[in-house]
PDB file of C-alpha atoms in Angstrom:
ATOM      1  CA  MET L   1       0.000   0.000   0.000  1.00  0.00           C
ATOM      2  CA  ASP L   2       2.908   2.378   0.611  1.00  0.00           C
ATOM      3  CA  CYS L   3       4.082   1.715  -2.921  1.00  0.00           C
ATOM      4  CA  VAL L   4       0.704   2.582  -4.328  1.00  0.00           C
ATOM      5  CA  ALA L   5       0.494   5.737  -2.271  1.00  0.00           C
ATOM      6  CA  ALA L   6       3.912   6.777  -3.511  1.00  0.00           C
ATOM      7  CA  ARG L   7       2.963   6.335  -7.180  1.00  0.00           C
ATOM      8  CA  PHE L   8      -0.594   7.786  -7.215  1.00  0.00           C
ATOM      9  CA  PRO L   9      -2.300  10.533  -5.196  1.00  0.00           C
ATOM     10  CA  ALA L  10      -4.086   9.022  -2.241  1.00  0.00           C
ATOM     11  CA  SER L  11      -6.940  11.513  -2.601  1.00  0.00           C
ATOM     12  CA  ALA L  12      -7.748  10.171  -6.054  1.00  0.00           C
ATOM     13  CA  GLY L  13      -8.210   6.662  -4.782  1.00  0.00           C
ATOM     14  CA  LEU L  14      -6.944   3.483  -6.307  1.00  0.00           C
ATOM     15  CA  PRO L  15      -6.847   3.417 -10.112  1.00  0.00           C
ATOM     16  CA  TRP L  16      -8.992   1.017 -12.095  1.00  0.00           C
ATOM     17  CA  PHE L  17      -5.939  -0.292 -13.988  1.00  0.00           C
ATOM     18  CA  GLU L  18      -2.725   0.950 -15.573  1.00  0.00           C
ATOM     19  CA  LEU L  19      -2.097   1.503 -19.267  1.00  0.00           C
ATOM     20  CA  ALA L  20       1.494   2.159 -20.357  1.00  0.00           C
ATOM     21  CA  GLY L  21       2.323   3.253 -16.827  1.00  0.00           C
ATOM     22  CA  LEU L  22      -0.592   5.697 -16.632  1.00  0.00           C
ATOM     23  CA  PRO L  23      -3.394   5.242 -14.086  1.00  0.00           C
ATOM     24  CA  ILE L  24      -6.851   4.682 -15.516  1.00  0.00           C
ATOM     25  CA  TYR L  25      -9.701   5.496 -13.137  1.00  0.00           C
ATOM     26  CA  PRO L  26     -13.371   4.494 -13.430  1.00  0.00           C
ATOM     27  CA  PRO L  27     -15.471   7.044 -15.409  1.00  0.00           C
ATOM     28  CA  PRO L  28     -17.616   8.001 -12.354  1.00  0.00           C
ATOM     29  CA  ALA L  29     -14.444   9.077 -10.516  1.00  0.00           C
ATOM     30  CA  MET L  30     -14.527  12.381 -12.420  1.00  0.00           C
ATOM     31  CA  PHE L  31     -17.798  13.325 -10.757  1.00  0.00           C
ATOM     32  CA  TRP L  32     -16.603  12.258  -7.335  1.00  0.00           C
ATOM     33  CA  TRP L  33     -13.509  14.434  -7.611  1.00  0.00           C
ATOM     34  CA  TRP L  34     -15.552  17.328  -8.976  1.00  0.00           C
ATOM     35  CA  TYR L  35     -17.870  17.165  -6.009  1.00  0.00           C
ATOM     36  CA  PHE L  36     -15.157  16.999  -3.369  1.00  0.00           C
ATOM     37  CA  TYR L  37     -12.321  19.081  -4.878  1.00  0.00           C
ATOM     38  CA  ASP L  38     -13.972  21.634  -7.166  1.00  0.00           C
ATOM     39  CA  ALA L  39     -13.051  24.511  -4.789  1.00  0.00           C
ATOM     40  CA  TYR L  40      -9.338  23.672  -5.047  1.00  0.00           C
ATOM     41  CA  ALA L  41      -9.022  23.730  -8.814  1.00  0.00           C
ATOM     42  CA  PRO L  42     -12.236  24.940 -10.504  1.00  0.00           C
ATOM     43  CA  HIS L  43     -10.624  25.572 -13.917  1.00  0.00           C
ATOM     44  CA  VAL L  44      -9.349  21.977 -14.040  1.00  0.00           C
ATOM     45  CA  PHE L  45     -12.789  20.551 -13.460  1.00  0.00           C
ATOM     46  CA  MET L  46     -14.355  22.995 -15.931  1.00  0.00           C
ATOM     47  CA  GLU L  47     -11.996  21.783 -18.636  1.00  0.00           C
ATOM     48  CA  GLY L  48     -12.567  18.185 -17.618  1.00  0.00           C
ATOM     49  CA  GLY L  49     -16.332  18.683 -17.662  1.00  0.00           C
ATOM     50  CA  ALA L  50     -16.108  20.192 -21.148  1.00  0.00           C
ATOM     51  CA  ILE L  51     -14.125  17.193 -22.333  1.00  0.00           C
ATOM     52  CA  VAL L  52     -16.651  14.778 -20.811  1.00  0.00           C
ATOM     53  CA  ALA L  53     -19.545  16.709 -22.370  1.00  0.00           C
ATOM     54  CA  SER L  54     -17.785  16.726 -25.774  1.00  0.00           C
ATOM     55  CA  VAL L  55     -17.259  12.989 -25.614  1.00  0.00           C
ATOM     56  CA  GLY L  56     -20.898  12.456 -24.698  1.00  0.00           C
ATOM     57  CA  LEU L  57     -22.059  14.738 -27.500  1.00  0.00           C
ATOM     58  CA  MET L  58     -19.787  12.941 -29.943  1.00  0.00           C
ATOM     59  CA  ALA L  59     -21.214   9.608 -28.837  1.00  0.00           C
ATOM     60  CA  ILE L  60     -24.754  10.912 -29.472  1.00  0.00           C
ATOM     61  CA  VAL L  61     -23.765  12.144 -32.948  1.00  0.00           C
ATOM     62  CA  VAL L  62     -22.167   8.793 -33.786  1.00  0.00           C
ATOM     63  CA  ALA L  63     -25.265   6.962 -32.549  1.00  0.00           C
ATOM     64  CA  ILE L  64     -27.538   9.143 -34.727  1.00  0.00           C
ATOM     65  CA  PHE L  65     -25.279   8.635 -37.752  1.00  0.00           C
ATOM     66  CA  MET L  66     -25.244   4.863 -37.268  1.00  0.00           C
ATOM     67  CA  SER L  67     -29.026   4.824 -36.893  1.00  0.00           C
ATOM     68  CA  ILE L  68     -29.466   6.744 -40.161  1.00  0.00           C
ATOM     69  CA  TRP L  69     -26.955   4.510 -41.924  1.00  0.00           C
ATOM     70  CA  ARG L  70     -28.713   1.360 -40.771  1.00  0.00           C
ATOM     71  CA  ALA L  71     -32.057   2.783 -41.864  1.00  0.00           C
ATOM     72  CA  ARG L  72     -30.701   3.449 -45.362  1.00  0.00           C
ATOM     73  CA  GLU L  73     -29.210  -0.013 -45.483  1.00  0.00           C
ATOM     74  CA  ALA L  74     -32.604  -1.439 -44.528  1.00  0.00           C
ATOM     75  CA  GLU L  75     -34.205   0.363 -47.484  1.00  0.00           C
ATOM     76  CA  ASP L  76     -31.720  -1.322 -49.842  1.00  0.00           C
ATOM     77  CA  ILE L  77     -32.499  -4.855 -48.660  1.00  0.00           C
ATOM     78  CA  ARG L  78     -33.372  -7.047 -51.659  1.00  0.00           C
ATOM     79  CA  THR L  79     -34.515 -10.157 -49.854  1.00  0.00           C
ATOM     80  CA  PHE L  80     -37.978  -9.826 -51.411  1.00  0.00           C
ATOM     81  CA  GLY L  81     -36.832  -8.342 -54.730  1.00  0.00           C
ATOM     82  CA  SER L  82     -35.693  -4.935 -55.934  1.00  0.00           C
ATOM     83  CA  ALA L  83     -38.637  -3.855 -58.107  1.00  0.00           C
ATOM     84  CA  ARG L  84     -39.545  -0.170 -58.010  1.00  0.00           C
ATOM     85  CA  TRP L  85     -41.169   2.471 -60.157  1.00  0.00           C
ATOM     86  CA  ALA L  86     -38.822   3.578 -62.926  1.00  0.00           C
ATOM     87  CA  GLU L  87     -37.625   7.149 -63.250  1.00  0.00           C
ATOM     88  CA  ARG L  88     -37.155   8.871 -66.599  1.00  0.00           C
ATOM     89  CA  GLU L  89     -33.437   8.112 -66.505  1.00  0.00           C
ATOM     90  CA  ASN L  90     -34.180   4.395 -66.153  1.00  0.00           C
ATOM     91  CA  ILE L  91     -36.693   4.528 -69.013  1.00  0.00           C
ATOM     92  CA  GLU L  92     -34.230   6.273 -71.314  1.00  0.00           C
ATOM     93  CA  THR L  93     -31.529   3.748 -70.427  1.00  0.00           C
ATOM     94  CA  ALA L  94     -33.916   0.911 -71.286  1.00  0.00           C
ATOM     95  CA  GLY L  95     -34.567   2.503 -74.709  1.00  0.00           C
ATOM     96  CA  LEU L  96     -38.340   2.675 -74.282  1.00  0.00           C
ATOM     97  CA  LEU L  97     -38.850   6.234 -75.595  1.00  0.00           C
ATOM     98  CA  GLY L  98     -38.337   5.458 -79.279  1.00  0.00           C
ATOM     99  CA  ASP L  99     -40.794   6.133 -82.107  1.00  0.00           C
ATOM    100  CA  ASP L 100     -41.154   2.498 -83.213  1.00  0.00           C
ATOM    101  CA  GLY L 101     -42.063  -0.793 -81.604  1.00  0.00           C
ATOM    102  CA  ALA L 102     -44.829  -2.348 -79.542  1.00  0.00           C
ATOM    103  CA  VAL L 103     -46.700   0.125 -77.355  1.00  0.00           C
ATOM    104  CA  LEU L 104     -46.257  -0.611 -73.648  1.00  0.00           C
ATOM    105  CA  GLY L 105     -47.892   2.407 -72.063  1.00  0.00           C
ATOM    106  CA  ARG L 106     -47.291   6.096 -71.500  1.00  0.00           C
ATOM    107  CA  TYR L 107     -44.915   8.120 -69.329  1.00  0.00           C
ATOM    108  CA  ALA L 108     -45.948  11.781 -68.965  1.00  0.00           C
ATOM    109  CA  ARG L 109     -46.594  12.837 -72.598  1.00  0.00           C
ATOM    110  CA  ASP L 110     -44.393  10.160 -74.197  1.00  0.00           C
ATOM    111  CA  TYR L 111     -45.383   6.686 -75.336  1.00  0.00           C
ATOM    112  CA  LEU L 112     -43.341   3.759 -74.059  1.00  0.00           C
ATOM    113  CA  ARG L 113     -42.364   1.408 -76.877  1.00  0.00           C
ATOM    114  CA  HIS L 114     -40.294  -1.744 -77.080  1.00  0.00           C
ATOM    115  CA  ASP L 115     -38.475  -2.294 -80.362  1.00  0.00           C
ATOM    116  CA  GLY L 116     -35.995  -4.995 -79.383  1.00  0.00           C
ATOM    117  CA  ALA L 117     -35.645  -8.690 -80.080  1.00  0.00           C
ATOM    118  CA  GLU L 118     -37.020  -9.672 -76.673  1.00  0.00           C
ATOM    119  CA  HIS L 119     -40.571 -10.887 -76.078  1.00  0.00           C
ATOM    120  CA  VAL L 120     -43.214  -8.703 -74.430  1.00  0.00           C
ATOM    121  CA  LEU L 121     -45.804 -10.104 -72.000  1.00  0.00           C
ATOM    122  CA  CYS L 122     -48.743  -8.129 -70.648  1.00  0.00           C
ATOM    123  CA  PHE L 123     -50.517  -9.879 -67.774  1.00  0.00           C
ATOM    124  CA  ALA L 124     -53.704  -8.278 -66.476  1.00  0.00           C
ATOM    125  CA  PRO L 125     -57.319  -9.223 -65.627  1.00  0.00           C
ATOM    126  CA  THR L 126     -60.108  -9.304 -68.192  1.00  0.00           C
ATOM    127  CA  ARG L 127     -61.511  -5.918 -69.284  1.00  0.00           C
ATOM    128  CA  SER L 128     -58.564  -4.083 -67.738  1.00  0.00           C
ATOM    129  CA  GLY L 129     -57.510  -2.249 -70.909  1.00  0.00           C
ATOM    130  CA  LYS L 130     -54.902  -4.560 -72.433  1.00  0.00           C
ATOM    131  CA  GLY L 131     -56.478  -4.378 -75.878  1.00  0.00           C
ATOM    132  CA  VAL L 132     -57.310  -0.686 -76.161  1.00  0.00           C
ATOM    133  CA  GLY L 133     -54.197   0.349 -74.237  1.00  0.00           C
ATOM    134  CA  LEU L 134     -51.531  -1.822 -75.845  1.00  0.00           C
ATOM    135  CA  VAL L 135     -52.709  -4.092 -78.673  1.00  0.00           C
ATOM    136  CA  VAL L 136     -54.791  -1.633 -80.702  1.00  0.00           C
ATOM    137  CA  PRO L 137     -52.194   1.206 -80.608  1.00  0.00           C
ATOM    138  CA  THR L 138     -49.516  -1.284 -81.598  1.00  0.00           C
ATOM    139  CA  LEU L 139     -51.536  -2.594 -84.561  1.00  0.00           C
ATOM    140  CA  LEU L 140     -52.263   0.954 -85.735  1.00  0.00           C
ATOM    141  CA  THR L 141     -48.564   1.904 -85.713  1.00  0.00           C
ATOM    142  CA  TRP L 142     -46.819  -1.376 -86.480  1.00  0.00           C
ATOM    143  CA  PRO L 143     -45.211  -1.028 -89.937  1.00  0.00           C
ATOM    144  CA  GLY L 144     -44.623  -4.732 -90.616  1.00  0.00           C
ATOM    145  CA  SER L 145     -46.687  -7.888 -90.805  1.00  0.00           C
ATOM    146  CA  ALA L 146     -48.547  -9.182 -87.780  1.00  0.00           C
ATOM    147  CA  ILE L 147     -50.374 -12.360 -86.802  1.00  0.00           C
ATOM    148  CA  VAL L 148     -53.059 -11.559 -84.254  1.00  0.00           C
ATOM    149  CA  HIS L 149     -54.852 -14.200 -82.193  1.00  0.00           C
ATOM    150  CA  ASP L 150     -58.081 -12.244 -81.948  1.00  0.00           C
ATOM    151  CA  ILE L 151     -60.632 -14.534 -80.276  1.00  0.00           C
ATOM    152  CA  LYS L 152     -63.282 -11.846 -79.759  1.00  0.00           C
ATOM    153  CA  GLY L 153     -62.716 -10.127 -83.107  1.00  0.00           C
ATOM    154  CA  GLU L 154     -62.354  -6.720 -81.451  1.00  0.00           C
ATOM    155  CA  ASN L 155     -58.884  -6.027 -82.824  1.00  0.00           C
ATOM    156  CA  TRP L 156     -60.049  -6.846 -86.346  1.00  0.00           C
ATOM    157  CA  GLU L 157     -62.985  -4.457 -86.107  1.00  0.00           C
ATOM    158  CA  LEU L 158     -60.856  -1.609 -84.736  1.00  0.00           C
ATOM    159  CA  THR L 159     -57.712  -1.911 -86.885  1.00  0.00           C
ATOM    160  CA  ALA L 160     -58.453  -3.920 -90.060  1.00  0.00           C
ATOM    161  CA  GLY L 161     -59.800  -0.928 -92.007  1.00  0.00           C
ATOM    162  CA  PHE L 162     -56.753   1.225 -91.277  1.00  0.00           C
ATOM    163  CA  ARG L 163     -54.240  -1.551 -91.954  1.00  0.00           C
ATOM    164  CA  ALA L 164     -56.068  -2.502 -95.182  1.00  0.00           C
ATOM    165  CA  ARG L 165     -55.208   0.938 -96.592  1.00  0.00           C
ATOM    166  CA  HIS L 166     -51.506   0.176 -96.166  1.00  0.00           C
ATOM    167  CA  GLY L 167     -51.344  -3.520 -97.014  1.00  0.00           C
ATOM    168  CA  ARG L 168     -53.173  -6.780 -97.343  1.00  0.00           C
ATOM    169  CA  VAL L 169     -55.297  -7.896 -94.400  1.00  0.00           C
ATOM    170  CA  LEU L 170     -56.751 -11.397 -94.025  1.00  0.00           C
ATOM    171  CA  LEU L 171     -59.281 -12.741 -91.528  1.00  0.00           C
ATOM    172  CA  PHE L 172     -59.211 -16.466 -90.795  1.00  0.00           C
ATOM    173  CA  ASP L 173     -62.341 -17.478 -88.902  1.00  0.00           C
ATOM    174  CA  PRO L 174     -63.723 -20.970 -89.597  1.00  0.00           C
ATOM    175  CA  THR L 175     -67.117 -19.884 -88.231  1.00  0.00           C
ATOM    176  CA  ASN L 176     -67.381 -16.962 -90.660  1.00  0.00           C
ATOM    177  CA  PRO L 177     -68.538 -17.705 -94.227  1.00  0.00           C
ATOM    178  CA  HIS L 178     -66.553 -14.717 -95.468  1.00  0.00           C
ATOM    179  CA  SER L 179     -63.327 -15.906 -93.856  1.00  0.00           C
ATOM    180  CA  ALA L 180     -60.113 -16.359 -95.788  1.00  0.00           C
ATOM    181  CA  ALA L 181     -59.584 -20.020 -96.691  1.00  0.00           C
ATOM    182  CA  TYR L 182     -56.575 -22.288 -96.562  1.00  0.00           C
ATOM    183  CA  ASN L 183     -56.297 -25.845 -97.831  1.00  0.00           C
ATOM    184  CA  PRO L 184     -53.405 -27.638 -96.105  1.00  0.00           C
ATOM    185  CA  LEU L 185     -53.652 -30.557 -98.546  1.00  0.00           C
ATOM    186  CA  LEU L 186     -52.245 -28.305-101.227  1.00  0.00           C
ATOM    187  CA  GLU L 187     -48.901 -28.687 -99.445  1.00  0.00           C
ATOM    188  CA  VAL L 188     -48.851 -32.440-100.146  1.00  0.00           C
ATOM    189  CA  ARG L 189     -46.107 -33.339-102.599  1.00  0.00           C
ATOM    190  CA  LYS L 190     -46.993 -35.809-105.335  1.00  0.00           C
ATOM    191  CA  GLY L 191     -44.850 -38.910-105.585  1.00  0.00           C
ATOM    192  CA  GLU L 192     -42.800 -40.776-102.989  1.00  0.00           C
ATOM    193  CA  TRP L 193     -43.474 -38.186-100.232  1.00  0.00           C
ATOM    194  CA  GLU L 194     -47.236 -38.126-100.754  1.00  0.00           C
ATOM    195  CA  VAL L 195     -48.225 -40.628 -98.021  1.00  0.00           C
ATOM    196  CA  ARG L 196     -45.865 -39.102 -95.461  1.00  0.00           C
ATOM    197  CA  ASP L 197     -47.116 -35.587 -96.213  1.00  0.00           C
ATOM    198  CA  VAL L 198     -50.744 -36.658 -95.902  1.00  0.00           C
ATOM    199  CA  GLN L 199     -49.985 -38.355 -92.582  1.00  0.00           C
ATOM    200  CA  ASN L 200     -48.307 -35.204 -91.287  1.00  0.00           C
ATOM    201  CA  VAL L 201     -51.260 -33.055 -92.305  1.00  0.00           C
ATOM    202  CA  ALA L 202     -53.714 -35.488 -90.704  1.00  0.00           C
ATOM    203  CA  ASP L 203     -51.681 -35.547 -87.484  1.00  0.00           C
ATOM    204  CA  VAL L 204     -51.715 -31.766 -87.300  1.00  0.00           C
ATOM    205  CA  LEU L 205     -55.451 -31.504 -87.983  1.00  0.00           C
ATOM    206  CA  VAL L 206     -56.566 -34.345 -85.687  1.00  0.00           C
ATOM    207  CA  ASP L 207     -53.954 -34.059 -82.943  1.00  0.00           C
ATOM    208  CA  PRO L 208     -52.360 -30.593 -83.080  1.00  0.00           C
ATOM    209  CA  GLU L 209     -50.974 -30.880 -79.520  1.00  0.00           C
ATOM    210  CA  GLY L 210     -49.325 -34.255 -80.106  1.00  0.00           C
ATOM    211  CA  SER L 211     -51.148 -35.905 -77.211  1.00  0.00           C
ATOM    212  CA  LEU L 212     -52.056 -39.161 -79.024  1.00  0.00           C
ATOM    213  CA  LYS L 213     -49.730 -42.115 -78.632  1.00  0.00           C
ATOM    214  CA  SER L 214     -49.210 -45.194 -80.756  1.00  0.00           C
ATOM    215  CA  GLY L 215     -51.415 -48.118 -79.821  1.00  0.00           C
ATOM    216  CA  ILE L 216     -54.310 -45.997 -78.554  1.00  0.00           C
ATOM    217  CA  THR L 217     -57.641 -46.841 -80.132  1.00  0.00           C
ATOM    218  CA  GLY L 218     -60.575 -44.514 -80.420  1.00  0.00           C
ATOM    219  CA  ARG L 219     -62.438 -42.096 -82.633  1.00  0.00           C
ATOM    220  CA  LYS L 220     -59.557 -39.701 -83.268  1.00  0.00           C
ATOM    221  CA  PRO L 221     -57.083 -42.308 -84.607  1.00  0.00           C
ATOM    222  CA  ALA L 222     -59.876 -43.812 -86.693  1.00  0.00           C
ATOM    223  CA  THR L 223     -60.710 -40.422 -88.132  1.00  0.00           C
ATOM    224  CA  ARG L 224     -57.069 -39.848 -88.925  1.00  0.00           C
ATOM    225  CA  CYS L 225     -56.815 -43.154 -90.777  1.00  0.00           C
ATOM    226  CA  ALA L 226     -60.010 -42.392 -92.683  1.00  0.00           C
ATOM    227  CA  GLN L 227     -58.630 -39.052 -93.787  1.00  0.00           C
ATOM    228  CA  ILE L 228     -55.412 -40.667 -94.959  1.00  0.00           C
ATOM    229  CA  GLY L 229     -57.338 -43.367 -96.848  1.00  0.00           C
ATOM    230  CA  ASP L 230     -59.609 -40.859 -98.544  1.00  0.00           C
ATOM    231  CA  ARG L 231     -56.706 -38.685 -99.609  1.00  0.00           C
ATOM    232  CA  ASN L 232     -54.543 -41.464-101.054  1.00  0.00           C
ATOM    233  CA  GLU L 233     -55.726 -42.114-104.611  1.00  0.00           C
ATOM    234  CA  LEU L 234     -55.459 -45.624-105.997  1.00  0.00           C
ATOM    235  CA  PRO L 235     -54.053 -46.163-109.482  1.00  0.00           C
ATOM    236  CA  SER L 236     -56.580 -46.580-112.223  1.00  0.00           C
ATOM    237  CA  GLY L 237     -58.071 -50.123-112.276  1.00  0.00           C
ATOM    238  CA  ALA L 238     -56.443 -51.139-108.967  1.00  0.00           C
ATOM    239  CA  THR L 239     -58.417 -53.072-106.360  1.00  0.00           C
ATOM    240  CA  PRO L 240     -58.126 -52.019-102.720  1.00  0.00           C
ATOM    241  CA  PRO L 241     -57.007 -54.756-100.291  1.00  0.00           C
ATOM    242  CA  GLY L 242     -59.981 -56.908 -99.262  1.00  0.00           C
ATOM    243  CA  GLY L 243     -62.217 -55.300-101.873  1.00  0.00           C
ATOM    244  CA  ASN L 244     -64.211 -56.832-104.701  1.00  0.00           C
ATOM    245  CA  GLY L 245     -62.939 -54.558-107.361  1.00  0.00           C
TER     246      GLY L 245
END
């Protein structure tokens, strides 16, 4: 204890620990000393109090900064995706403000158009404006050919007249007597490829989705065989197998 008293002031109490030969006291010791010895050295405690206050203020500033930083980091979390509304800069970078292409919508007073090689998919409920908002404007401004799967016939009624003034327009509707016609049997090549071509055409007409398998019996395979038999012409004077001539 005499050694300790010789190295450190006894009035300050025992240090918390030593660091590089310097005594380190507990933080509350500052307030104890201030209370008991302020009258002996007021300027020392004023400076010390200012230092303590500065450190506390700095700690508050650091805490606020860290809180703001963490909040901004939280906004950039992409665990559930990173989708957001595009700004004009993003739209220009994507090349959607051109004068040509499929109409996608409108941004301010400009139309959004896609004129790239990628596919475009519009997914929305029925009667939500897909046709009048995207399909019809595209058909009225599309300079090239187009194949339109128009089940309701609305696109034909709204755009066929305009497109007919700039090119040929055809309507294929098997339920319409005025529909354009197409005979797939005209693609059958005479000669050695005739049977194979007829079989291919029959397969497409009877089973366009390719769901029938070999060995399955039923009306559809029978119909297919009947179509093939009717199409294949026998040579003049020939007797079909099993026939009486």
